Short mmCIF file of C-alpha atoms and ligand atoms in Angstrom, two decimals:
data_model
loop_
_atom_site.label_atom_id
_atom_site.label_comp_id
_atom_site.label_asym_id
_atom_site.label_seq_id
_atom_site.Cartn_x
_atom_site.Cartn_y
_atom_site.Cartn_z
CA MET A 1 123.97 95.07 120.24
CA ALA A 2 125.28 94.40 123.59
CA SER A 3 122.29 93.04 125.45
CA ASP A 4 119.82 90.48 124.14
CA LYS A 5 117.26 93.40 123.94
CA SER A 6 115.36 93.29 120.93
CA PHE A 7 115.00 96.13 118.47
CA TYR A 8 111.35 96.78 119.24
CA LEU A 9 109.58 99.17 116.61
CA THR A 10 105.99 100.27 116.23
CA THR A 11 103.48 101.83 114.00
CA PRO A 12 100.62 103.85 115.29
CA ILE A 13 97.58 101.53 115.45
CA TYR A 14 95.10 102.53 113.08
CA TYR A 15 91.60 103.23 113.37
CA VAL A 16 89.16 100.84 112.01
CA ASN A 17 86.39 103.29 110.66
CA ASP A 18 87.47 102.54 107.27
CA ALA A 19 90.01 100.46 104.91
CA PRO A 20 93.78 101.34 104.75
CA HIS A 21 95.00 104.18 102.60
CA ILE A 22 98.42 104.96 101.19
CA GLY A 23 98.95 107.26 104.23
CA HIS A 24 98.73 104.41 106.52
CA ALA A 25 100.64 102.43 104.14
CA TYR A 26 103.41 104.91 104.34
CA THR A 27 104.28 104.36 107.90
CA THR A 28 103.68 100.48 107.84
CA VAL A 29 105.82 100.11 105.00
CA ALA A 30 108.71 102.38 106.55
CA GLY A 31 108.45 100.28 109.58
CA ASP A 32 108.76 97.13 107.69
CA VAL A 33 111.87 98.56 105.85
CA LEU A 34 113.53 99.50 108.99
CA THR A 35 112.97 96.37 110.63
CA ARG A 36 114.09 94.06 107.89
CA TRP A 37 117.21 96.07 107.68
CA HIS A 38 117.74 95.65 111.45
CA ARG A 39 117.26 91.85 110.98
CA GLN A 40 119.64 91.74 108.37
CA ARG A 41 122.20 93.43 110.54
CA GLY A 42 121.78 90.33 112.71
CA GLU A 43 119.85 92.01 115.23
CA SER A 44 116.72 90.44 117.12
CA VAL A 45 113.84 92.41 116.01
CA TRP A 46 110.36 92.91 117.14
CA TYR A 47 107.90 94.70 114.90
CA LEU A 48 104.57 95.59 116.09
CA THR A 49 101.17 97.13 114.12
CA GLY A 50 97.73 96.62 114.89
CA THR A 51 94.34 98.38 115.12
CA ASP A 52 92.83 101.05 117.23
CA GLU A 53 89.28 99.87 117.75
CA HIS A 54 87.41 101.77 120.47
CA GLY A 55 85.95 105.34 120.75
CA GLN A 56 83.47 107.37 119.24
CA LYS A 57 84.68 107.19 115.52
CA VAL A 58 84.74 103.57 115.33
CA LEU A 59 81.31 103.59 117.11
CA ASN A 60 79.67 106.09 114.74
CA THR A 61 80.65 104.13 111.79
CA ALA A 62 79.54 100.97 113.12
CA GLN A 63 76.34 102.41 113.90
CA SER A 64 75.84 104.14 110.73
CA ASN A 65 76.39 100.64 108.93
CA ASN A 66 73.61 99.05 111.30
CA VAL A 67 76.29 96.78 112.95
CA LEU A 68 77.58 96.27 116.32
CA PRO A 69 81.05 97.93 116.81
CA GLN A 70 82.88 94.68 117.50
CA GLN A 71 81.33 92.89 114.34
CA TRP A 72 82.36 96.03 112.61
CA CYS A 73 85.92 95.86 113.73
CA ASP A 74 86.23 92.15 113.07
CA LYS A 75 85.09 92.49 109.82
CA LEU A 76 87.44 95.40 108.88
CA VAL A 77 90.67 93.80 110.46
CA GLU A 78 90.21 90.48 108.64
CA SER A 79 89.08 91.45 105.31
CA SER A 80 90.58 95.00 104.97
CA TRP A 81 93.68 95.57 107.09
CA LYS A 82 95.22 92.17 107.73
CA PRO A 83 94.97 91.37 103.78
CA VAL A 84 96.51 94.94 102.96
CA TRP A 85 99.31 94.53 105.08
CA LYS A 86 99.80 90.86 103.69
CA ASP A 87 99.79 92.19 100.02
CA LEU A 88 102.53 94.48 100.59
CA ASN A 89 104.74 92.15 102.26
CA ILE A 90 104.77 93.57 105.85
CA ALA A 91 106.63 91.16 107.91
CA ASN A 92 105.35 92.24 111.46
CA ASP A 93 105.87 89.95 114.47
CA ASP A 94 102.79 90.75 116.05
CA PHE A 95 99.19 92.46 115.42
CA ILE A 96 97.51 93.97 118.29
CA ARG A 97 93.75 94.80 118.47
CA THR A 98 92.56 96.94 121.43
CA THR A 99 89.53 94.64 121.92
CA GLU A 100 91.70 91.76 122.59
CA LYS A 101 91.56 90.63 126.26
CA ARG A 102 95.42 90.90 126.50
CA HIS A 103 95.13 94.52 125.99
CA THR A 104 92.15 95.52 127.80
CA GLU A 105 93.02 93.48 131.11
CA ARG A 106 96.40 95.23 131.28
CA VAL A 107 94.96 98.72 130.36
CA GLN A 108 92.86 98.59 133.47
CA LYS A 109 95.63 97.16 135.52
CA PHE A 110 97.86 100.03 134.35
CA LEU A 111 95.11 102.74 135.15
CA GLN A 112 94.15 101.03 138.45
CA GLY A 113 98.16 101.53 139.39
CA LEU A 114 97.79 105.27 138.27
CA LYS A 115 95.04 105.62 140.39
CA ASP A 116 96.31 104.07 143.52
CA ALA A 117 99.51 106.36 143.20
CA GLY A 118 97.29 109.49 142.94
CA HIS A 119 97.81 110.48 139.47
CA ILE A 120 94.18 110.45 138.76
CA TYR A 121 91.08 112.56 140.15
CA ALA A 122 87.51 113.35 139.40
CA GLY A 123 86.87 116.52 137.27
CA LYS A 124 84.53 118.06 134.82
CA PHE A 125 85.38 118.49 131.12
CA GLU A 126 83.65 121.22 129.19
CA GLY A 127 84.83 122.29 125.92
CA PRO A 128 85.10 121.21 121.82
CA TYR A 129 86.06 117.64 120.96
CA CYS A 130 86.93 116.36 117.51
CA ILE A 131 85.58 112.96 116.62
CA GLY A 132 87.80 112.74 113.69
CA CYS A 133 90.93 113.36 115.82
CA GLU A 134 89.39 111.69 119.00
CA GLU A 135 90.70 114.76 120.74
CA PHE A 136 89.61 117.12 123.53
CA LYS A 137 90.61 120.73 121.63
CA LEU A 138 91.54 124.08 122.99
CA PRO A 139 89.68 126.82 121.41
CA GLY A 140 93.22 127.77 119.52
CA ASP A 141 93.00 124.47 117.85
CA LEU A 142 90.08 125.43 116.00
CA ASP A 143 89.19 127.43 112.92
CA GLU A 144 85.83 129.04 112.78
CA GLY A 145 84.46 126.14 115.05
CA LYS A 146 85.96 123.59 112.88
CA CYS A 147 88.94 121.08 113.79
CA LYS A 148 91.83 122.29 111.68
CA ILE A 149 92.84 118.74 110.88
CA HIS A 150 89.31 117.45 109.70
CA SER A 151 87.85 120.64 108.46
CA LYS A 152 84.72 119.70 110.55
CA PRO A 153 82.59 121.08 113.42
CA VAL A 154 83.57 119.95 116.74
CA GLU A 155 81.23 118.72 119.48
CA MET A 156 80.83 120.70 122.70
CA LEU A 157 81.19 118.12 125.62
CA SER A 158 80.22 118.80 129.27
CA GLU A 159 81.04 115.63 131.07
CA ASP A 160 82.07 114.57 134.71
CA ASN A 161 85.25 112.50 133.80
CA TRP A 162 88.38 111.13 135.51
CA PHE A 163 91.52 113.27 135.01
CA PHE A 164 95.33 112.37 134.83
CA LYS A 165 97.49 114.80 136.23
CA LEU A 166 99.43 115.59 132.96
CA SER A 167 100.63 119.08 134.08
CA ALA A 168 102.67 117.50 136.73
CA PHE A 169 104.67 116.08 134.08
CA ARG A 170 105.39 119.27 132.01
CA GLN A 171 108.80 119.93 133.72
CA PRO A 172 110.20 116.24 133.74
CA LEU A 173 109.29 116.06 130.06
CA LEU A 174 111.02 119.31 129.03
CA ASP A 175 114.14 118.35 130.74
CA TYR A 176 113.96 114.89 129.40
CA TYR A 177 113.67 116.27 125.71
CA LYS A 178 116.16 119.14 126.42
CA SER A 179 118.87 116.68 127.58
CA ASN A 180 117.76 113.79 125.01
CA PRO A 181 117.89 115.10 121.30
CA GLY A 182 117.47 111.78 120.11
CA ALA A 183 114.21 110.94 121.87
CA CYS A 184 111.91 112.95 119.53
CA GLN A 185 112.85 113.33 115.95
CA PRO A 186 113.21 115.15 113.20
CA GLU A 187 114.48 118.37 114.75
CA SER A 188 111.12 120.09 113.67
CA ALA A 189 109.13 117.72 115.77
CA ARG A 190 111.33 117.86 118.68
CA ASN A 191 111.33 121.72 118.56
CA GLU A 192 107.33 121.61 118.36
CA VAL A 193 107.05 119.64 121.54
CA ILE A 194 109.66 121.58 123.39
CA SER A 195 107.56 124.44 122.52
CA PHE A 196 104.51 123.04 123.51
CA LEU A 197 105.66 121.86 126.86
CA GLU A 198 107.07 125.65 127.36
CA GLY A 199 103.32 126.54 127.35
CA GLU A 200 100.59 125.72 129.40
CA VAL A 201 99.88 122.07 129.86
CA ARG A 202 96.40 121.08 131.21
CA ASP A 203 95.55 118.03 133.01
CA LEU A 204 93.89 115.60 130.57
CA SER A 205 90.25 113.77 130.73
CA ILE A 206 90.89 110.03 130.44
CA SER A 207 87.25 108.87 130.71
CA ARG A 208 84.21 109.44 128.71
CA SER A 209 80.64 108.73 130.04
CA THR A 210 78.35 109.30 126.99
CA PHE A 211 78.94 106.14 125.09
CA ASP A 212 80.30 102.77 126.19
CA TRP A 213 82.26 101.49 123.38
CA GLY A 214 85.53 101.11 124.99
CA ILE A 215 87.30 99.67 128.19
CA PRO A 216 85.23 100.36 131.47
CA VAL A 217 87.18 102.26 133.94
CA PRO A 218 87.98 99.65 136.80
CA TRP A 219 86.44 101.59 139.66
CA ASP A 220 83.72 103.24 137.88
CA THR A 221 82.24 101.11 135.52
CA ASP A 222 79.63 103.96 134.15
CA GLN A 223 82.76 105.31 132.40
CA VAL A 224 84.90 104.00 129.59
CA ILE A 225 88.83 104.89 129.14
CA TYR A 226 89.52 107.76 126.86
CA VAL A 227 90.34 106.18 123.37
CA TRP A 228 93.86 107.65 123.07
CA PHE A 229 94.85 106.46 126.72
CA ASP A 230 93.75 103.08 125.69
CA ALA A 231 95.23 103.26 122.33
CA LEU A 232 98.79 104.58 123.62
CA LEU A 233 99.12 101.52 125.92
CA ASN A 234 99.18 99.19 123.07
CA TYR A 235 102.78 99.36 122.58
CA ALA A 236 103.28 98.10 126.08
CA THR A 237 100.23 95.75 126.68
CA ALA A 238 101.09 93.87 123.41
CA VAL A 239 104.69 92.92 124.94
CA GLY A 240 103.47 92.01 128.60
CA LEU A 241 103.24 95.48 130.45
CA GLY A 242 102.73 95.00 134.20
CA ASP A 243 103.10 90.89 134.10
CA ASP A 244 105.07 89.27 136.62
CA PRO A 245 108.62 89.07 135.60
CA ALA A 246 108.76 85.41 135.75
CA SER A 247 105.91 85.01 133.30
CA GLU A 248 106.09 84.89 129.57
CA GLY A 249 104.65 88.20 129.31
CA GLY A 250 107.31 89.61 131.89
CA LYS A 251 109.93 88.18 130.16
CA LYS A 252 108.82 89.50 126.65
CA PHE A 253 108.60 92.78 128.18
CA ALA A 254 112.00 92.67 129.38
CA LYS A 255 113.41 91.67 126.07
CA THR A 256 111.44 94.37 124.15
CA TRP A 257 110.93 97.53 126.49
CA PRO A 258 111.64 100.33 126.08
CA ALA A 259 110.76 100.58 122.47
CA ASP A 260 113.63 101.66 120.20
CA VAL A 261 111.30 103.67 117.74
CA HIS A 262 107.56 104.70 117.72
CA LEU A 263 106.71 105.67 114.07
CA VAL A 264 104.10 108.08 114.03
CA GLY A 265 102.61 110.80 111.50
CA LYS A 266 103.33 114.27 112.79
CA ASP A 267 99.48 114.78 113.51
CA ILE A 268 99.66 112.37 116.22
CA LEU A 269 102.95 113.56 117.60
CA ARG A 270 101.63 115.39 120.98
CA PHE A 271 99.93 112.22 121.96
CA HIS A 272 102.94 110.12 121.58
CA ALA A 273 105.61 112.70 122.70
CA VAL A 274 103.74 114.36 125.74
CA ILE A 275 100.86 112.15 126.96
CA TRP A 276 102.53 108.66 126.45
CA PRO A 277 105.78 109.06 128.29
CA ALA A 278 103.90 110.98 130.86
CA MET A 279 101.58 108.12 131.48
CA LEU A 280 104.73 105.97 131.76
CA MET A 281 106.71 108.27 134.03
CA ALA A 282 103.75 108.30 136.08
CA ALA A 283 103.91 104.52 136.45
CA ASN A 284 107.76 104.49 136.69
CA VAL A 285 108.09 102.67 133.57
CA PRO A 286 110.76 103.54 131.27
CA VAL A 287 109.68 105.91 128.33
CA PRO A 288 110.43 104.92 124.72
CA LYS A 289 113.95 105.87 123.24
CA LYS A 290 112.74 107.60 120.17
CA ILE A 291 109.59 109.01 118.76
CA PHE A 292 109.91 109.70 115.02
CA ALA A 293 107.09 111.96 113.20
CA HIS A 294 107.08 111.57 109.70
CA GLY A 295 105.46 113.98 107.23
CA TRP A 296 101.98 113.66 105.44
CA LEU A 297 101.32 112.35 101.97
CA LEU A 298 99.50 115.27 100.07
CA VAL A 299 97.31 115.21 97.10
CA GLY A 300 96.27 118.24 95.57
CA GLY A 301 98.40 120.26 98.28
CA GLU A 302 96.53 118.74 101.27
CA LYS A 303 96.77 115.94 103.71
CA MET A 304 95.39 113.20 101.74
CA SER A 305 92.35 111.56 103.69
CA LYS A 306 89.44 109.43 103.37
CA SER A 307 87.23 111.84 104.88
CA LYS A 308 88.19 114.59 102.35
CA LEU A 309 87.98 112.10 99.49
CA THR A 310 91.23 112.19 98.44
CA GLY A 311 92.15 108.80 99.70
CA ILE A 312 94.01 106.35 97.58
CA ALA A 313 94.20 102.68 98.54
CA PRO A 314 97.61 101.00 98.16
CA GLY A 315 95.98 98.35 95.57
CA ASP A 316 95.28 101.44 93.08
CA ILE A 317 98.90 101.77 93.01
CA THR A 318 100.20 98.40 93.23
CA LYS A 319 98.01 96.94 90.38
CA ASP A 320 99.93 98.94 87.90
CA PHE A 321 103.36 99.58 89.52
CA GLY A 322 103.49 96.17 91.85
CA VAL A 323 104.23 95.96 95.47
CA ASP A 324 107.91 96.62 95.46
CA ALA A 325 107.73 99.97 93.49
CA PHE A 326 105.24 101.02 95.82
CA ARG A 327 107.31 100.26 98.77
CA TYR A 328 110.21 101.81 97.12
CA TYR A 329 108.66 104.96 95.84
CA PHE A 330 107.68 106.95 98.93
CA LEU A 331 110.70 106.39 100.87
CA LYS A 332 112.81 107.30 97.97
CA ALA A 333 110.96 110.09 96.74
CA ILE A 334 110.08 112.05 100.04
CA PRO A 335 112.45 112.87 102.70
CA PHE A 336 111.18 110.97 106.15
CA GLY A 337 109.87 113.66 108.25
CA SER A 338 108.74 115.86 105.55
CA ASP A 339 105.37 116.24 103.75
CA GLY A 340 105.48 115.07 100.20
CA SER A 341 103.03 115.37 97.15
CA PHE A 342 101.90 112.01 95.51
CA SER A 343 101.63 112.14 91.55
CA TRP A 344 101.02 109.44 89.47
CA GLU A 345 103.49 111.24 87.02
CA ASP A 346 106.44 111.28 89.45
CA MET A 347 105.85 107.50 90.31
CA ALA A 348 105.92 106.51 86.72
CA ALA A 349 108.88 108.58 86.03
CA ARG A 350 110.68 106.95 88.62
CA TYR A 351 109.65 103.47 88.01
CA THR A 352 110.81 103.70 84.48
CA SER A 353 114.33 105.27 85.05
CA GLU A 354 115.42 104.36 88.49
CA LEU A 355 113.74 100.58 88.74
CA ALA A 356 112.99 99.55 85.13
CA ASN A 357 116.05 101.19 83.48
CA ASP A 358 118.64 101.28 86.20
CA PHE A 359 118.11 98.21 88.15
CA GLY A 360 115.80 95.73 86.30
CA ASN A 361 117.96 96.44 82.84
CA LEU A 362 121.23 95.78 84.59
CA ALA A 363 120.23 92.79 85.86
CA SER A 364 118.22 91.23 82.72
CA ARG A 365 121.55 92.32 80.57
CA LEU A 366 123.81 90.68 83.00
CA ILE A 367 122.09 87.35 83.10
CA ALA A 368 121.61 87.60 79.22
CA MET A 369 125.20 87.86 78.75
CA ILE A 370 125.98 85.35 81.25
CA GLU A 371 123.90 82.86 79.18
CA LYS A 372 125.25 84.02 76.01
CA TYR A 373 129.00 84.03 76.86
CA CYS A 374 129.50 81.78 79.61
CA ASP A 375 126.76 79.05 79.30
CA GLY A 376 124.90 80.45 81.85
CA LYS A 377 127.55 79.91 84.65
CA ILE A 378 128.94 82.51 86.88
CA PRO A 379 132.66 82.87 85.65
CA LYS A 380 135.56 82.58 88.00
CA VAL A 381 136.03 85.06 90.92
CA ALA A 382 137.58 88.51 89.90
CA LYS A 383 137.53 91.65 91.80
CA ASP A 384 137.30 95.25 90.44
CA ASN A 385 138.94 97.17 93.16
CA ASP A 386 137.18 100.38 92.31
CA LEU A 387 133.70 98.78 92.50
CA ALA A 388 134.68 96.85 95.49
CA SER A 389 135.82 99.85 97.62
CA LEU A 390 132.64 101.85 96.40
CA LEU A 391 130.57 99.01 97.87
CA VAL A 392 132.25 99.07 101.32
CA LYS A 393 131.45 102.86 101.33
CA THR A 394 127.96 102.51 99.92
CA VAL A 395 127.11 99.93 102.68
CA LYS A 396 128.42 102.29 105.40
CA SER A 397 126.59 105.35 104.01
CA ALA A 398 123.21 103.36 103.51
CA ASP A 399 123.65 101.74 107.00
CA ASP A 400 124.13 105.01 108.79
CA ALA A 401 121.27 106.66 106.87
CA ILE A 402 118.63 103.62 107.41
CA CYS A 403 119.63 103.40 111.24
CA ALA A 404 118.90 107.14 111.51
CA LEU A 405 115.52 106.81 109.61
CA ASP A 406 116.82 108.54 106.55
CA PHE A 407 115.36 106.20 104.15
CA GLN A 408 115.94 108.68 101.15
CA GLY A 409 119.54 108.76 102.04
CA GLY A 410 119.99 105.25 102.22
CA ILE A 411 118.18 104.41 99.12
CA ASN A 412 120.38 106.71 97.18
CA ALA A 413 123.33 105.76 98.51
CA ILE A 414 122.40 102.27 97.39
CA MET A 415 120.99 103.54 93.76
CA ASP A 416 123.95 105.35 93.24
CA PHE A 417 126.14 102.41 93.32
CA CYS A 418 123.45 100.76 90.93
CA LYS A 419 124.37 103.75 88.56
CA ARG A 420 128.32 103.16 89.07
CA VAL A 421 127.65 99.71 88.22
CA ASN A 422 125.93 100.77 84.83
CA GLY A 423 128.36 103.09 84.00
CA TYR A 424 131.01 100.10 84.81
CA VAL A 425 129.28 97.88 82.07
CA THR A 426 129.13 100.64 79.71
CA GLU A 427 132.78 101.77 79.87
CA LYS A 428 133.85 98.00 79.78
CA GLU A 429 131.61 97.05 76.86
CA PRO A 430 131.53 93.34 77.34
CA TRP A 431 129.59 92.86 74.21
CA VAL A 432 132.57 94.02 72.28
CA VAL A 433 135.22 92.17 74.32
CA ALA A 434 133.23 89.00 73.67
CA LYS A 435 133.87 89.34 69.77
CA ASP A 436 137.69 88.73 70.58
CA PRO A 437 138.36 85.18 71.92
CA SER A 438 141.67 86.27 73.21
CA ARG A 439 139.98 88.51 75.44
CA LYS A 440 137.73 85.74 77.42
CA ASN A 441 139.68 86.48 80.64
CA GLU A 442 138.69 90.15 80.64
CA LEU A 443 135.11 89.29 79.50
CA ASP A 444 134.62 86.95 82.44
CA GLU A 445 136.02 89.49 84.87
CA ILE A 446 133.73 92.15 83.60
CA LEU A 447 130.83 89.65 84.32
CA TYR A 448 131.53 88.51 87.60
CA ASN A 449 132.16 92.02 88.59
CA THR A 450 128.91 92.88 87.36
CA ALA A 451 127.13 89.89 88.95
CA GLU A 452 128.94 90.18 92.24
CA SER A 453 127.64 94.08 92.15
CA LEU A 454 124.24 92.69 91.52
CA ARG A 455 124.36 90.30 94.60
CA ALA A 456 125.15 93.15 96.87
CA LEU A 457 122.30 95.20 95.15
CA ALA A 458 119.91 92.54 95.95
CA VAL A 459 120.85 92.06 99.42
CA LEU A 460 120.68 95.67 100.22
CA LEU A 461 117.54 96.44 98.35
CA HIS A 462 115.85 93.24 100.11
CA PRO A 463 114.34 95.25 102.87
CA VAL A 464 112.74 97.87 100.39
CA MET A 465 111.85 95.50 97.77
CA PRO A 466 111.38 91.73 99.14
CA GLU A 467 110.08 90.26 96.15
CA VAL A 468 112.11 91.59 92.99
CA THR A 469 115.33 91.04 95.12
CA GLU A 470 114.26 87.31 95.86
CA LYS A 471 113.88 86.86 92.21
CA LEU A 472 117.14 88.38 91.34
CA TRP A 473 118.70 86.25 94.29
CA GLN A 474 117.31 83.02 92.47
CA SER A 475 118.11 84.21 88.99
CA LEU A 476 121.72 84.81 90.08
CA GLY A 477 122.30 81.49 91.32
CA ALA A 478 122.95 82.76 94.68
CA ALA A 479 120.37 80.31 96.60
CA SER A 480 123.47 78.43 97.95
CA LEU A 481 124.79 81.35 100.01
CA GLY A 482 121.63 80.81 101.99
CA ASP A 483 118.29 82.73 101.97
CA ILE A 484 118.49 86.50 100.87
CA GLY A 485 116.70 87.50 104.04
CA ASN A 486 119.47 85.91 106.24
CA GLN A 487 122.32 87.87 104.21
CA ARG A 488 124.06 90.18 106.83
CA VAL A 489 124.57 93.91 105.96
CA ASP A 490 127.79 93.75 107.54
CA GLN A 491 129.19 91.31 105.31
CA VAL A 492 127.64 92.22 102.06
CA SER A 493 130.73 94.25 100.86
CA ASN A 494 132.89 90.88 101.33
CA TRP A 495 134.04 90.71 97.83
CA GLY A 496 133.48 87.31 95.78
CA GLN A 497 130.92 85.50 97.64
CA LEU A 498 129.00 84.53 94.14
CA LEU A 499 130.50 80.89 93.53
CA ALA A 500 131.92 80.27 90.17
CA GLN A 501 130.00 77.71 88.08
CA SER A 502 126.86 78.59 89.63
CA THR A 503 124.06 78.67 87.12
CA VAL A 504 122.37 81.65 86.39
CA THR A 505 118.52 81.40 85.18
CA LYS A 506 116.52 83.90 83.11
CA THR A 507 113.48 85.13 85.20
CA ASP A 508 110.45 87.49 84.34
CA VAL A 509 111.29 91.05 83.75
CA LEU A 510 111.99 92.49 87.21
CA PHE A 511 109.94 95.69 86.42
CA PRO A 512 107.77 95.37 83.38
CA ARG A 513 107.23 98.13 81.22
CA LEU A 514 103.97 100.29 82.29
CA GLU A 515 101.18 100.27 80.02
CA GLU A 516 100.90 103.49 77.89
CA ALA A 517 97.20 104.12 78.87
CA LYS A 518 96.41 104.17 82.55
N1 MSP B 601 94.33 105.50 115.96
C1 MSP B 601 95.37 106.50 115.94
C2 MSP B 601 96.55 106.30 116.21
C3 MSP B 601 96.96 105.54 117.74
S1 MSP B 601 98.44 105.15 117.97
C4 MSP B 601 98.33 104.89 119.45
C5 MSP B 601 95.28 107.37 114.59
N2 MSP B 601 94.84 106.54 113.45
S2 MSP B 601 94.72 107.05 112.04
O1 MSP B 601 94.16 105.65 111.50
O2 MSP B 601 93.77 107.86 111.76
O3 MSP B 601 96.06 107.37 111.58
C6 MSP B 601 97.31 106.54 111.85
C7 MSP B 601 98.40 107.34 110.94
O4 MSP B 601 98.23 107.49 109.79
C8 MSP B 601 98.85 108.56 111.72
O5 MSP B 601 100.22 108.41 112.10
C9 MSP B 601 98.72 109.47 110.71
O6 MSP B 601 99.73 110.27 110.53
C10 MSP B 601 98.81 108.63 109.46
N3 MSP B 601 98.12 109.07 108.13
C11 MSP B 601 96.85 109.53 108.09
N4 MSP B 601 96.83 110.08 106.76
C12 MSP B 601 98.03 110.31 106.36
C13 MSP B 601 98.63 111.03 105.17
N5 MSP B 601 97.94 111.54 104.25
N6 MSP B 601 99.95 110.91 104.98
C14 MSP B 601 100.68 110.41 105.73
N7 MSP B 601 100.50 109.81 106.98
C15 MSP B 601 99.06 109.72 107.22
O7 MSP B 601 95.70 108.37 114.38
#
């Protein structure tokens, strides 16, 4: 990367009406893998996640639990959201809450700027509203009076509100997406946005007057800012939007903005690909470089959700499979951008064949053989040209795929290399070679090549599975090469890094056998 601009990636900020489920974790893990990968490319990285705390949905939940909304949010953030991200090894650089002053003040300043520039006017909103989506709906968005996403009846609103002239940005947005294919991905998402923009785009009500859980409209404090208008701004307020360029916030903004990727689920694509860039265009702030919409995790063929009682908490899965397998599974099994069904059977099958057998066993066999045949010391450096050149290709494919958010393609490339290394060990039969002392040199070469391949696998899989790869790193005696997180993607295929004579150590099994009865 030429400038000192950080690679800036965001997740949606999650509603704190409930605890995280695996749909939320899916996005946050994907973002974590991508940012860890970019860090290992040697880039400066900024990874933001957070919580969306205003609006009717959160207010209603707090009220039905008989607590004030702020108390509700504080409790959920501290006792559910942050701990789950910690448990899943999410290495976010910042966590924004929309009730924080750094956010609310910058939102008000931004809105005032739009008002002063003539993008806001007073109007009346009449129509359906889905509290689940926190969205003003059009009649076509409904199915027998119910929101198509939440299958719940909508509210009929009739309010005097403030409006944003969204319609004025229809053509500029259309031109933008037509000439920047990378700005909205995957292709299906881009097509959806283009066809939406080719239809009628109405101005957007950006305030609510019937409840007060929100950021007050600065010039009309009887109204609070519409929760999506408030929430979308988090991506920019968290890094200093609108601050004096000479201040800390201003410098942070210059270093991070525009965001490189906003990761979103496909249900919230339009907010991000239409409303958000229009808000920024109106304020003369550069638009994000890419919106990437991933698919849904389905349970029983439907979007998994707490409100439909199909919600699964990450802990339900990690208690049996561990955190690393959880992180690996969803990105490996489902093409990023498509929907995918979750099933315990598929998860268990992949855990056993891909992680425990292909990867975990390779590591434990190698360590056991080095202990047995080489006194626990890495033998002298050797180079199998086929493995070494396959590794070069693997790194290139994995890097291209992951940078394009094709996690499945990237992980496939790495796991194919793992399979090849298994094939190498099977063909070379080190346990047979070991029986003949005159073939000691050959044995050492086989073991070095295998160990060196495992070094590369540990580094390449580290963004996906930080915990087991760290264990493997220690076990291979690779700590002298530095922390695993500091190993660079562009150097991983330099063959011969493991030092001869470093000591390997047996560790716990990387992927323990699953209990029979679940
Ligand atoms: N608060 C808004 C986002 C504001 S961003 C400025 C919101 N929150 S949410 O908690 O309802 O959902 C957050 C994300 O979780 C969305 O991207 C949504 O797609 C994702 N998921 C919720 N259920 C999901 C699945 N079943 N599968 C995959 N992702 C899902 O929307």
